[in-house]
Coordinates of C-alpha atoms in Angstrom, one line a residue:
M1 CA 43.2 44.8 23.2
K2 CA 41.5 45.8 20.0
K3 CA 44.0 45.4 17.2
I4 CA 43.9 47.4 14.0
S5 CA 44.7 44.7 11.4
I6 CA 46.2 45.5 8.1
F7 CA 43.1 44.1 6.4
I8 CA 39.5 45.3 6.5
L9 CA 36.7 43.2 5.1
S10 CA 35.9 45.8 2.4
T11 CA 36.9 49.3 1.4
L12 CA 33.9 51.6 1.9
L13 CA 32.6 52.8 -1.4
F14 CA 30.1 55.6 -1.8
M15 CA 27.4 55.5 -4.5
S16 CA 24.9 58.0 -5.7
S17 CA 21.3 56.8 -6.0
C18 CA 19.5 56.7 -9.4
S19 CA 16.3 58.7 -10.1
D20 CA 14.3 55.7 -11.2
S21 CA 12.4 54.4 -8.2
F22 CA 12.7 50.8 -9.2
L23 CA 16.5 51.2 -9.0
K24 CA 16.4 52.7 -5.5
V25 CA 17.7 49.6 -3.7
D26 CA 20.6 49.2 -1.5
P27 CA 23.5 47.5 -3.3
L28 CA 24.6 44.3 -1.6
D29 CA 28.4 45.0 -1.9
K30 CA 28.5 48.8 -1.4
Y31 CA 27.3 51.4 1.1
S32 CA 25.7 54.7 0.3
D33 CA 27.1 57.9 1.8
A34 CA 24.1 58.3 4.2
A35 CA 24.3 54.7 5.3
V36 CA 28.0 55.0 6.2
W37 CA 27.8 58.3 8.1
S38 CA 24.7 57.4 10.1
D39 CA 26.1 54.1 11.3
P40 CA 28.8 54.4 14.1
A41 CA 30.1 50.9 13.2
L42 CA 30.7 51.9 9.6
V43 CA 32.2 55.2 10.5
S44 CA 34.6 53.3 12.8
A45 CA 35.3 50.9 9.9
F46 CA 36.1 53.8 7.7
V47 CA 38.7 55.0 10.1
N48 CA 40.1 51.5 10.6
N49 CA 40.6 51.5 6.8
I50 CA 42.7 54.6 7.0
Y51 CA 45.1 52.9 9.5
L52 CA 46.0 50.6 6.6
G53 CA 48.1 53.4 5.1
Q54 CA 50.7 53.2 7.9
H55 CA 54.1 52.0 6.9
Y56 CA 54.6 48.4 7.9
G57 CA 58.3 47.5 8.3
F58 CA 58.2 43.7 8.1
H59 CA 57.7 43.4 4.3
T60 CA 60.5 41.9 2.2
L61 CA 62.4 45.1 1.7
M62 CA 63.3 47.2 4.8
L63 CA 64.3 50.8 5.0
S64 CA 67.6 49.5 6.6
S65 CA 68.6 48.3 3.1
L66 CA 68.4 51.9 1.8
C67 CA 71.1 53.2 4.2
D68 CA 74.2 52.0 6.0
E69 CA 72.5 49.3 8.1
S70 CA 71.9 46.4 5.7
M71 CA 72.0 45.1 2.1
E72 CA 69.1 43.3 0.5
V73 CA 70.3 40.2 -1.4
W74 CA 67.7 39.9 -4.2
A75 CA 68.7 43.0 -6.3
W76 CA 65.1 44.2 -6.2
E77 CA 65.9 47.8 -7.4
T78 CA 67.3 49.2 -4.1
Q79 CA 70.8 49.7 -5.5
P80 CA 69.8 52.6 -7.9
I81 CA 68.7 54.4 -4.7
L82 CA 71.9 53.6 -3.0
K83 CA 73.9 54.8 -6.0
S84 CA 72.0 58.0 -6.3
E85 CA 70.7 57.1 -9.7
I86 CA 67.1 58.0 -9.1
S87 CA 65.2 60.7 -11.1
P88 CA 61.7 62.1 -11.4
S89 CA 61.1 59.3 -13.9
Y90 CA 62.6 56.5 -11.9
V91 CA 62.9 55.9 -8.2
G92 CA 63.6 52.1 -8.2
A93 CA 61.9 50.2 -5.4
L94 CA 60.3 53.4 -4.0
A95 CA 58.0 53.7 -7.0
P96 CA 54.3 53.7 -6.1
N97 CA 53.5 50.8 -8.4
F98 CA 56.8 48.8 -8.0
W99 CA 56.0 45.1 -8.0
I100 CA 57.4 44.7 -4.5
R101 CA 55.0 46.6 -2.3
A102 CA 57.2 47.1 0.7
Y103 CA 57.6 50.8 0.2
H104 CA 54.2 51.6 -1.4
N105 CA 52.7 53.3 1.6
L106 CA 55.7 55.8 1.6
S107 CA 55.0 57.1 -1.9
W108 CA 53.6 60.5 -2.7
E109 CA 50.6 58.9 -4.4
K110 CA 49.7 56.6 -1.6
L111 CA 50.2 59.1 1.1
Y112 CA 47.9 61.7 -0.5
K113 CA 45.3 59.0 -1.1
N114 CA 45.3 58.4 2.7
I115 CA 45.2 62.1 3.4
R116 CA 42.2 62.3 1.1
S117 CA 40.5 59.7 3.3
C118 CA 41.3 61.7 6.4
N119 CA 39.8 64.8 4.8
S120 CA 36.7 62.9 3.7
F121 CA 36.2 61.8 7.3
F122 CA 36.4 65.4 8.6
E123 CA 34.0 66.7 5.9
N124 CA 31.4 64.0 6.5
V125 CA 31.5 64.1 10.3
E126 CA 30.7 67.8 9.9
K127 CA 28.1 67.3 7.1
Y128 CA 26.2 64.7 9.0
E129 CA 26.7 66.4 12.4
L130 CA 28.1 63.3 14.1
Q131 CA 28.7 63.7 17.8
G132 CA 29.5 61.7 20.9
D133 CA 32.5 60.4 22.7
E134 CA 33.2 57.7 20.1
I135 CA 33.2 60.3 17.3
D136 CA 35.5 62.6 19.3
R137 CA 37.9 59.7 19.8
L138 CA 37.8 59.0 16.0
K139 CA 38.4 62.6 15.3
G140 CA 41.5 62.5 17.4
E141 CA 42.8 59.4 15.7
V142 CA 42.3 60.8 12.2
H143 CA 44.1 64.0 13.2
Y144 CA 47.0 61.7 14.3
L145 CA 46.8 59.8 11.0
R146 CA 46.8 62.8 8.8
G147 CA 49.8 64.2 10.8
Y148 CA 51.5 60.8 10.3
F149 CA 51.0 60.8 6.6
Y150 CA 52.2 64.4 6.2
F151 CA 55.2 63.6 8.4
W152 CA 56.3 61.0 5.9
L153 CA 55.8 63.4 3.0
M154 CA 57.8 66.0 4.8
S155 CA 60.6 63.6 5.6
M156 CA 60.8 62.4 2.0
H157 CA 60.2 65.6 0.1
G158 CA 60.4 68.7 2.4
G159 CA 57.5 71.2 2.0
V160 CA 54.5 69.7 0.2
P161 CA 51.0 70.9 -0.8
L162 CA 48.8 71.1 2.3
I163 CA 45.4 69.9 1.4
E164 CA 42.5 69.9 3.8
K165 CA 39.6 68.9 1.5
S166 CA 38.8 65.7 -0.4
Y167 CA 39.2 66.8 -3.9
T168 CA 37.0 65.4 -6.7
T169 CA 37.6 65.3 -10.4
S170 CA 35.6 68.6 -10.8
D171 CA 37.9 70.5 -8.5
D172 CA 40.9 72.6 -9.5
L173 CA 43.7 70.2 -8.7
L174 CA 46.5 72.7 -9.2
V175 CA 48.0 73.3 -5.8
A176 CA 51.4 74.7 -5.0
R177 CA 53.9 73.4 -2.5
N178 CA 53.8 74.9 1.0
T179 CA 57.1 75.9 2.6
L180 CA 58.9 73.5 4.9
E181 CA 58.0 75.6 7.9
E182 CA 54.3 75.7 7.0
T183 CA 54.4 71.9 6.5
V184 CA 56.0 71.3 9.9
N185 CA 53.5 73.7 11.6
F186 CA 50.6 71.9 9.9
V187 CA 51.7 68.5 11.1
V188 CA 52.3 69.8 14.7
K189 CA 48.8 71.3 14.7
D190 CA 47.2 68.0 13.7
L191 CA 49.2 66.2 16.4
D192 CA 48.4 68.8 19.0
E193 CA 44.7 68.4 18.3
A194 CA 45.0 64.6 18.5
A195 CA 46.8 64.9 21.8
R196 CA 44.1 67.3 23.1
V197 CA 41.3 64.9 22.3
L198 CA 42.8 61.5 22.9
N199 CA 43.7 59.8 26.2
T200 CA 46.5 57.5 27.2
S201 CA 44.7 54.4 25.9
T202 CA 46.1 50.9 26.6
D203 CA 45.1 49.9 23.1
K204 CA 48.4 50.6 21.4
A205 CA 47.2 49.6 18.0
R206 CA 45.2 52.8 17.9
A207 CA 46.4 56.4 18.1
S208 CA 46.6 57.8 21.7
K209 CA 47.7 61.0 23.4
G210 CA 51.1 59.4 23.9
A211 CA 51.4 58.4 20.3
A212 CA 50.5 62.0 19.1
L213 CA 53.0 63.6 21.5
A214 CA 55.7 61.0 20.6
L215 CA 55.3 61.5 16.9
K216 CA 55.4 65.3 17.5
S217 CA 58.7 64.9 19.2
R218 CA 60.1 63.1 16.1
V219 CA 58.7 65.8 13.8
L220 CA 60.2 68.6 15.8
L221 CA 63.5 66.8 16.1
Y222 CA 63.7 66.5 12.3
A223 CA 62.6 70.2 11.9
A224 CA 65.5 71.4 14.1
S225 CA 68.1 69.2 12.5
D226 CA 70.8 70.2 10.0
L227 CA 69.1 69.3 6.7
F228 CA 66.0 71.4 7.4
N229 CA 68.1 74.3 8.6
S230 CA 70.7 74.3 5.8
N231 CA 69.0 76.9 3.5
A232 CA 69.6 74.3 0.8
S233 CA 73.3 74.9 0.9
W234 CA 73.8 71.4 -0.3
S235 CA 72.4 72.5 -3.7
P236 CA 73.9 75.9 -4.5
G237 CA 71.7 78.0 -6.7
Y238 CA 68.4 76.4 -5.9
A239 CA 65.8 79.1 -6.3
N240 CA 63.3 77.9 -3.6
P241 CA 65.2 77.0 -0.4
E242 CA 62.0 77.7 1.6
L243 CA 60.6 74.5 0.2
V244 CA 63.3 72.3 1.7
S245 CA 64.6 74.3 4.7
Y246 CA 63.7 77.0 7.3
T247 CA 65.0 80.3 6.0
G248 CA 64.4 82.3 9.1
G249 CA 63.6 82.1 12.8
D250 CA 65.6 80.9 15.7
R251 CA 67.0 77.4 15.5
R252 CA 67.6 77.2 19.2
T253 CA 63.9 77.7 19.7
R254 CA 63.3 74.8 17.4
W255 CA 65.6 72.6 19.5
Q256 CA 63.8 73.7 22.6
A257 CA 60.5 72.7 21.1
A258 CA 61.9 69.3 20.2
K259 CA 63.1 68.9 23.8
D260 CA 59.7 70.0 25.3
A261 CA 57.8 67.6 23.0
A262 CA 59.8 64.6 24.2
E263 CA 59.6 65.8 27.8
D264 CA 55.8 65.9 27.4
V265 CA 55.8 62.2 26.6
M266 CA 58.0 61.4 29.6
E267 CA 55.8 63.4 31.9
L268 CA 52.8 61.3 31.1
N269 CA 54.4 58.7 33.4
V270 CA 52.8 55.8 31.5
Y271 CA 55.8 54.6 29.4
G272 CA 59.1 53.2 30.4
L273 CA 62.1 51.2 29.1
Y274 CA 61.3 47.5 29.0
G275 CA 63.2 45.6 31.7
Q276 CA 64.9 48.8 32.9
K277 CA 67.7 48.2 35.4
V278 CA 71.5 48.1 35.5
Y279 CA 72.5 44.8 34.0
T280 CA 75.8 43.2 35.1
D281 CA 75.2 39.9 33.3
P282 CA 75.7 40.5 29.6
Q283 CA 73.6 37.5 28.7
E284 CA 70.7 38.8 30.8
A285 CA 71.0 42.1 29.0
T286 CA 70.9 40.4 25.6
D287 CA 67.9 38.3 26.5
N288 CA 66.1 41.4 27.7
Y289 CA 66.7 43.3 24.5
V290 CA 65.6 40.3 22.4
N291 CA 62.3 40.2 24.3
I292 CA 61.5 43.9 23.7
F293 CA 60.2 42.8 20.3
L294 CA 58.9 39.3 21.0
N295 CA 55.6 40.2 22.7
H296 CA 52.3 41.9 22.0
G297 CA 53.0 45.1 23.8
T298 CA 54.8 46.4 26.9
S299 CA 55.1 49.7 28.7
E300 CA 57.8 50.7 26.2
D301 CA 55.5 50.5 23.3
I302 CA 53.7 53.7 22.3
M303 CA 52.2 52.8 18.8
L304 CA 51.9 49.3 17.3
T305 CA 50.7 47.9 14.0
Y306 CA 49.4 44.4 13.6
Y307 CA 49.1 42.4 10.4
D308 CA 46.0 40.1 10.0
Y309 CA 47.6 36.9 8.6
V310 CA 44.3 34.9 8.8
N311 CA 42.4 37.2 6.4
H312 CA 45.3 37.7 4.1
G313 CA 45.9 34.0 3.6
S314 CA 49.2 32.4 2.8
A315 CA 49.2 32.5 -1.0
N316 CA 50.8 36.0 -1.3
F317 CA 54.6 35.6 -0.9
E318 CA 54.8 39.3 0.2
Q319 CA 52.7 38.6 3.2
P320 CA 54.9 40.1 6.0
R321 CA 57.0 37.2 7.4
V322 CA 60.0 38.9 9.0
G323 CA 61.4 35.5 10.0
L324 CA 61.2 33.8 6.6
F325 CA 62.5 36.9 4.8
N326 CA 65.5 37.5 7.0
S327 CA 66.7 34.3 8.7
P328 CA 69.7 32.4 7.3
N329 CA 69.3 30.5 4.1
G330 CA 70.8 27.4 5.8
F331 CA 67.6 27.4 7.9
H332 CA 65.5 27.7 4.7
G333 CA 65.3 31.5 5.3
W334 CA 65.7 34.1 2.5
G335 CA 68.4 36.0 4.2
G336 CA 67.0 39.2 2.9
N337 CA 68.2 42.4 4.7
T338 CA 71.7 41.4 5.8
P339 CA 73.7 43.6 8.1
I340 CA 76.7 45.3 6.4
G341 CA 80.2 45.5 7.9
Q342 CA 80.0 49.2 8.7
Y343 CA 77.0 48.6 10.9
I344 CA 78.6 45.6 12.6
D345 CA 81.7 47.6 13.4
A346 CA 79.6 50.3 15.0
Y347 CA 78.9 48.0 18.0
E348 CA 81.2 49.0 20.8
N349 CA 83.2 46.5 22.8
A350 CA 81.5 45.6 26.1
D351 CA 83.8 48.0 28.0
G352 CA 82.5 50.9 25.9
T353 CA 85.6 51.3 23.6
K354 CA 85.3 51.3 19.9
F355 CA 85.8 48.1 17.9
D356 CA 88.8 48.2 15.6
W357 CA 89.9 45.7 13.0
S358 CA 93.5 47.0 13.3
N359 CA 93.6 45.7 16.9
P360 CA 95.2 42.2 16.6
A361 CA 93.3 40.8 19.6
Q362 CA 89.9 42.1 18.4
K363 CA 90.6 40.9 14.8
A364 CA 91.4 37.4 16.1
Q365 CA 88.0 37.2 18.0
P366 CA 85.8 40.0 16.5
Y367 CA 82.6 38.5 18.0
V368 CA 83.7 38.2 21.5
G369 CA 83.1 40.8 24.2
R370 CA 80.8 43.1 22.3
D371 CA 77.8 45.2 23.3
P372 CA 75.1 42.8 24.5
R373 CA 72.8 44.1 21.8
F374 CA 75.2 42.8 19.1
Y375 CA 74.2 39.2 20.1
A376 CA 70.5 40.2 20.2
N377 CA 70.5 41.8 16.8
I378 CA 73.1 39.9 14.7
L379 CA 73.6 36.3 13.5
Y380 CA 77.3 35.9 12.8
D381 CA 79.5 33.0 12.1
G382 CA 79.6 30.8 15.1
A383 CA 76.4 32.2 16.7
T384 CA 73.9 29.7 18.2
W385 CA 70.5 30.2 16.5
R386 CA 67.7 27.6 16.5
Q387 CA 67.4 24.0 15.6
R388 CA 68.0 23.3 11.9
P389 CA 65.1 22.1 9.7
D390 CA 64.7 18.3 9.5
D391 CA 66.5 18.0 6.1
V392 CA 69.5 20.0 7.4
I393 CA 69.8 18.9 11.0
G394 CA 72.0 16.0 10.2
S395 CA 74.7 18.4 9.0
D396 CA 74.4 20.6 12.0
P397 CA 72.6 19.3 15.1
L398 CA 73.5 22.3 17.2
G399 CA 72.0 25.1 15.1
I400 CA 75.3 27.0 14.7
V401 CA 75.4 29.7 12.0
Q402 CA 78.0 28.9 9.4
T403 CA 79.0 31.8 7.1
G404 CA 82.6 30.8 6.8
F405 CA 84.5 28.5 4.4
Y406 CA 86.4 25.4 5.5
E407 CA 89.7 24.3 3.9
T408 CA 90.0 20.7 2.9
A409 CA 93.1 18.6 2.7
S410 CA 93.4 19.3 -1.0
G411 CA 93.4 23.1 -0.4
S412 CA 89.9 23.7 -1.7
Y413 CA 87.2 25.2 0.5
T414 CA 83.8 23.9 1.5
P415 CA 81.2 26.6 2.0
G416 CA 79.4 26.8 5.3
L417 CA 75.6 25.9 5.4
D418 CA 74.6 29.6 5.6
T419 CA 76.9 31.0 2.8
R420 CA 75.5 31.9 -0.5
Q421 CA 77.5 29.1 -2.0
G422 CA 76.2 26.5 0.5
P423 CA 74.0 23.5 -0.2
I424 CA 70.8 25.0 1.2
E425 CA 68.8 27.7 -0.6
D426 CA 71.9 28.9 -2.5
W427 CA 69.8 31.5 -4.5
N428 CA 69.3 33.3 -1.2
G429 CA 71.9 34.0 1.4
T430 CA 74.2 36.7 2.6
Y431 CA 76.9 38.5 0.7
T432 CA 78.2 40.2 3.9
G433 CA 78.7 37.2 6.2
Y434 CA 76.0 38.3 8.6
Y435 CA 72.2 37.9 9.1
M436 CA 69.7 39.9 11.0
R437 CA 68.6 38.5 14.4
K438 CA 66.5 41.3 15.6
F439 CA 62.7 40.7 15.7
L440 CA 63.1 37.0 14.9
D441 CA 61.6 34.4 17.4
P442 CA 63.9 31.4 17.6
S443 CA 61.0 29.2 18.8
V444 CA 59.3 29.6 15.4
N445 CA 60.0 27.5 12.4
H446 CA 60.1 30.4 10.0
Q447 CA 60.1 28.2 6.9
Y448 CA 56.5 27.3 7.6
E449 CA 55.2 29.3 10.5
I450 CA 54.4 33.0 10.9
Q451 CA 55.2 34.9 14.1
S452 CA 52.4 37.3 15.0
Y453 CA 54.2 40.0 17.0
P454 CA 53.4 43.6 16.0
Y455 CA 55.6 46.1 14.2
R456 CA 56.7 48.9 16.5
Q457 CA 55.8 52.3 15.0
I458 CA 57.0 54.2 18.1
R459 CA 58.6 53.0 21.3
Y460 CA 59.7 54.9 24.4
A461 CA 63.5 54.4 23.7
E462 CA 63.2 56.7 20.7
V463 CA 61.5 59.4 22.7
V464 CA 64.4 59.3 25.3
L465 CA 66.9 59.5 22.5
N466 CA 65.1 62.4 20.9
Y467 CA 65.2 64.2 24.3
V468 CA 69.0 63.5 24.6
E469 CA 69.7 64.9 21.1
A470 CA 67.8 68.1 21.8
C471 CA 69.6 68.5 25.1
L472 CA 72.9 68.1 23.5
E473 CA 72.1 70.7 20.9
L474 CA 71.0 73.1 23.6
G475 CA 74.2 72.6 25.5
E476 CA 72.6 70.7 28.4
E477 CA 75.2 67.9 28.4
D478 CA 74.7 66.7 32.0
E479 CA 71.0 66.1 31.4
A480 CA 71.7 64.4 28.1
I481 CA 74.3 62.0 29.6
K482 CA 71.9 61.2 32.4
K483 CA 69.2 60.1 30.0
L484 CA 71.6 58.4 27.6
N485 CA 72.9 56.3 30.4
F486 CA 69.4 55.0 31.0
I487 CA 69.5 53.5 27.5
R488 CA 73.0 52.1 28.0
E489 CA 72.3 50.6 31.4
R490 CA 69.3 48.8 30.1
A491 CA 71.6 47.5 27.3
G492 CA 74.2 46.2 29.8
M493 CA 76.7 48.9 28.7
P494 CA 78.9 51.1 30.9
N495 CA 77.9 54.7 31.4
V496 CA 79.3 57.4 29.1
P497 CA 82.7 58.5 30.3
T498 CA 82.5 61.7 32.3
N499 CA 85.2 63.4 30.2
E500 CA 83.2 63.2 27.0
T501 CA 81.9 66.5 25.8
G502 CA 81.1 68.4 22.7
A503 CA 81.6 66.6 19.3
T504 CA 82.9 63.4 21.0
L505 CA 79.7 63.2 23.1
K506 CA 77.5 63.9 20.1
E507 CA 79.2 61.1 18.2
R508 CA 78.7 58.8 21.2
Y509 CA 75.0 59.7 21.1
R510 CA 74.6 59.2 17.4
N511 CA 76.2 55.8 17.6
E512 CA 74.0 54.8 20.5
R513 CA 70.9 55.8 18.5
R514 CA 72.2 53.8 15.5
I515 CA 72.5 50.7 17.7
E516 CA 69.4 51.0 19.9
L517 CA 67.0 51.8 17.0
S518 CA 68.6 49.7 14.3
Y519 CA 66.3 48.2 11.7
E520 CA 63.4 50.3 13.0
G521 CA 63.4 52.8 10.1
H522 CA 65.3 55.7 11.7
R523 CA 68.7 55.5 10.2
F524 CA 67.6 56.2 6.6
F525 CA 66.5 59.7 7.9
D526 CA 69.1 60.2 10.5
I527 CA 72.0 60.1 8.0
R528 CA 70.1 62.7 5.9
R529 CA 69.0 65.1 8.6
W530 CA 72.5 65.1 10.2
M531 CA 73.9 65.6 6.7
I532 CA 76.4 62.8 7.2
A533 CA 75.3 60.6 4.3
P534 CA 78.2 61.5 2.1
D535 CA 80.6 60.3 4.8
V536 CA 78.8 57.0 5.7
L537 CA 77.1 55.8 2.6
K538 CA 80.2 54.1 1.2
N539 CA 80.6 50.8 -0.6
A540 CA 79.0 48.1 1.6
Q541 CA 81.5 45.9 3.4
G542 CA 81.3 42.3 4.4
I543 CA 83.6 39.7 5.9
D544 CA 85.3 36.7 4.3
I545 CA 85.9 34.0 6.9
R546 CA 88.3 31.1 6.2
Y547 CA 89.0 28.1 8.4
P548 CA 92.5 26.7 7.7
Y549 CA 92.6 22.9 7.3
G550 CA 92.4 21.3 10.7
S551 CA 91.9 24.5 12.6
T552 CA 88.9 25.9 14.5
Q553 CA 90.4 29.5 14.5
P554 CA 89.4 31.3 11.3
T555 CA 91.0 34.3 9.6
Y556 CA 88.9 37.4 8.8
T557 CA 89.2 39.6 5.8
V558 CA 87.1 42.7 5.3
T559 CA 85.7 42.9 1.7
E560 CA 83.5 45.2 -0.3
V561 CA 80.3 43.5 -1.5
Q562 CA 78.2 46.3 -3.0
D563 CA 78.9 49.5 -4.8
R564 CA 77.3 52.6 -3.4
S565 CA 77.7 56.3 -4.1
W566 CA 76.2 59.6 -2.9
N567 CA 74.8 62.6 -4.7
N568 CA 73.4 65.4 -2.6
K569 CA 70.2 65.4 -4.5
V570 CA 69.1 62.3 -2.7
Y571 CA 68.9 64.1 0.6
L572 CA 65.3 64.3 -0.5
L573 CA 63.3 62.3 -3.0
P574 CA 62.1 63.8 -6.3
I575 CA 58.5 64.5 -7.0
L576 CA 57.7 62.0 -9.7
L577 CA 57.2 63.2 -13.3
D578 CA 53.6 62.0 -13.4
E579 CA 52.8 64.3 -10.5
M580 CA 54.7 67.2 -12.0
N581 CA 52.8 66.8 -15.3
K582 CA 49.5 66.8 -13.5
N583 CA 50.2 69.9 -11.5
E584 CA 52.1 72.7 -13.2
L585 CA 52.4 74.6 -9.9
L586 CA 54.7 72.1 -8.4
I587 CA 58.4 73.0 -8.0
Q588 CA 60.8 70.1 -8.1
N589 CA 63.3 69.3 -5.4
P590 CA 67.0 70.4 -5.8
G591 CA 69.2 68.4 -8.1
Y592 CA 66.4 66.8 -10.2

C-alpha cells in the first residue's frame, strides 16, 4: 500500500525566470512552474504535499482534552478554551502559531493555506491541459482534500469565505463570509465530485470514493444537527444568523440527506466492522476492540494517515508518539490526555445498565463488570498493563497500574507508582486517577520505541452511527436500533432494550457514540452540535483511591480536579483579530 507520509522531501516552490540569458539555469533546490506541471511525478508530489494539511490526532494535545473526555496534564493553554476565556485576540492552544503544534492544521490560517494549494492545483491542471487517468485520480483526491479543509472551517466557524482561486498579493483579498448553507453545499459539491471520479481503492492513505462519501455523511449530519438549525438562538440579537445556521428550508430533508449519505457508504459493500460477531466472552470482545487500532488497515478503515518517523528523525519531541505522550508516568510515559471521571462513568455496566457511584456494590468495585471497551480504552488502578521499565520492574514485576495511595502503619500514605506524587516521572502523571489505554500497543516500550500504526481519519463504525442518528431523527427507531445493535454486539454489549424509545433511545445512542468513538476527535463537535455543552462541560472529576493499612480493598472518593465553565460563544471559534484586520468584509461570530 502506498502510504501518504506526513513528510515530503521538499515543498514545491515556483520561480519566475530572469530575462538575462546567462541566468536562465534551473535552480538546484527549486522547480519552475513549467517543470512541475509537465512532470506527472512532480504533480503527484504536489498533491502529496497537500495531504500534509490533514489533522493528525496523535500529537501531544488531543481534541479529547478540549471537551468532556480527558484532561491534559501539562497546562499547555487548553484550560482557557475549557473555561470559555478565548477571544479574537487569544485562543490558547488553538492559535495558529502556538508553540505546541498539535492543533495547527485546524487553524483558519493553515486551512486556507491548504485550500490555496488545492486551488493552485486545479488552476495549473487546466492551464497546462494535463490529462490522463492519473490526473483524473489526483483531481478527485484534491476535491476530497478541499472539501475536507472546508469541513473543518465549517465545523469550527460556521459559514466562511468560499474561495476557488489561488490568490496572489496583487489580488483583492477582501472576501465576505458565505452563509452556513452555502458553505455546506460547497463542501458537499466537492465531495460528490471526488466520489464521482474516485474508485474504492485499497490504498486507504489516499482519498477514495468511500472516503468522500463517508466524509459527506459527517458533513450532512452536522448540517442537520441542532447547532446549525438554531437560527443562532444561543446568541440573542446576533444580526447575521445565516452565517452560523440555516435560516430556512426543511430540516427533515437535511436529516434524510444525512441518512442517504451514510447509506451510500454502506451500499458500497466494501467496509465492515472489524471482528463483527456477537461476543459472549467479554475478554474476547475487549481484545477485538483493542486490535481495531493496532494494525495498518482493515475493512473497517476508510481513511488513514501515516506519519513518516524515519524522515522526521527523533530530535523533535513533538514527533507524534501516542504511547510516550499518554502511557502512565510509572512506565516513563507522560500521562498526557488523561480520562476524566465523567467519561469513565459513561461506560455502562456489562448488563447494559448505567454505572452509579451511589450504588454501594458498584462503588465498592467500580472497575468490575463494565462494558468490555472500558478495559480496552482505560488504564485504571489495578489494571494489568505491560512490563515495567528496567529501573522500575523491581517495584512492580507484574505491570499493575497503581494510581492509589497506600496507608502505612504510621497513618501516612505512600503514593502508587503511577500517581503524580510517585517516585517515577513525578512532573508528569494523572490528576484524575486514570490513563488512556486506547491506541497504545502494550508490546512496545514507549519510552524508547515508536509504534507506527496509522491515525484513523474515518472508520466504518462512525458511518453506522451517523446512519443511526439520522434514522432516530427521522422517527425510524426500529432501523436505528437494528444498526445500533451491530455496534453493541461487536463490543460484547447486550442489545438495546426493546422498550426504549424517544428521548431515552436517543440518549442511549449518544452515549454509545461517546464510547465507541472516544478519543477520535468527535466528542468536541458532538457536544456542540447537539447543544449539550452547557450541561456536560462541568468541572473535571477524578478519583481519589486510598488503601487502608493492611487492606487490599480501597475506598474511592470522587473529586474535582480542574475548573471548567461554559459560555455560549464557544459553540464556535472566533475569527482571529489578525484576519479581521486584514479583511474588513468579515463578520465576527456571535459573542466575540
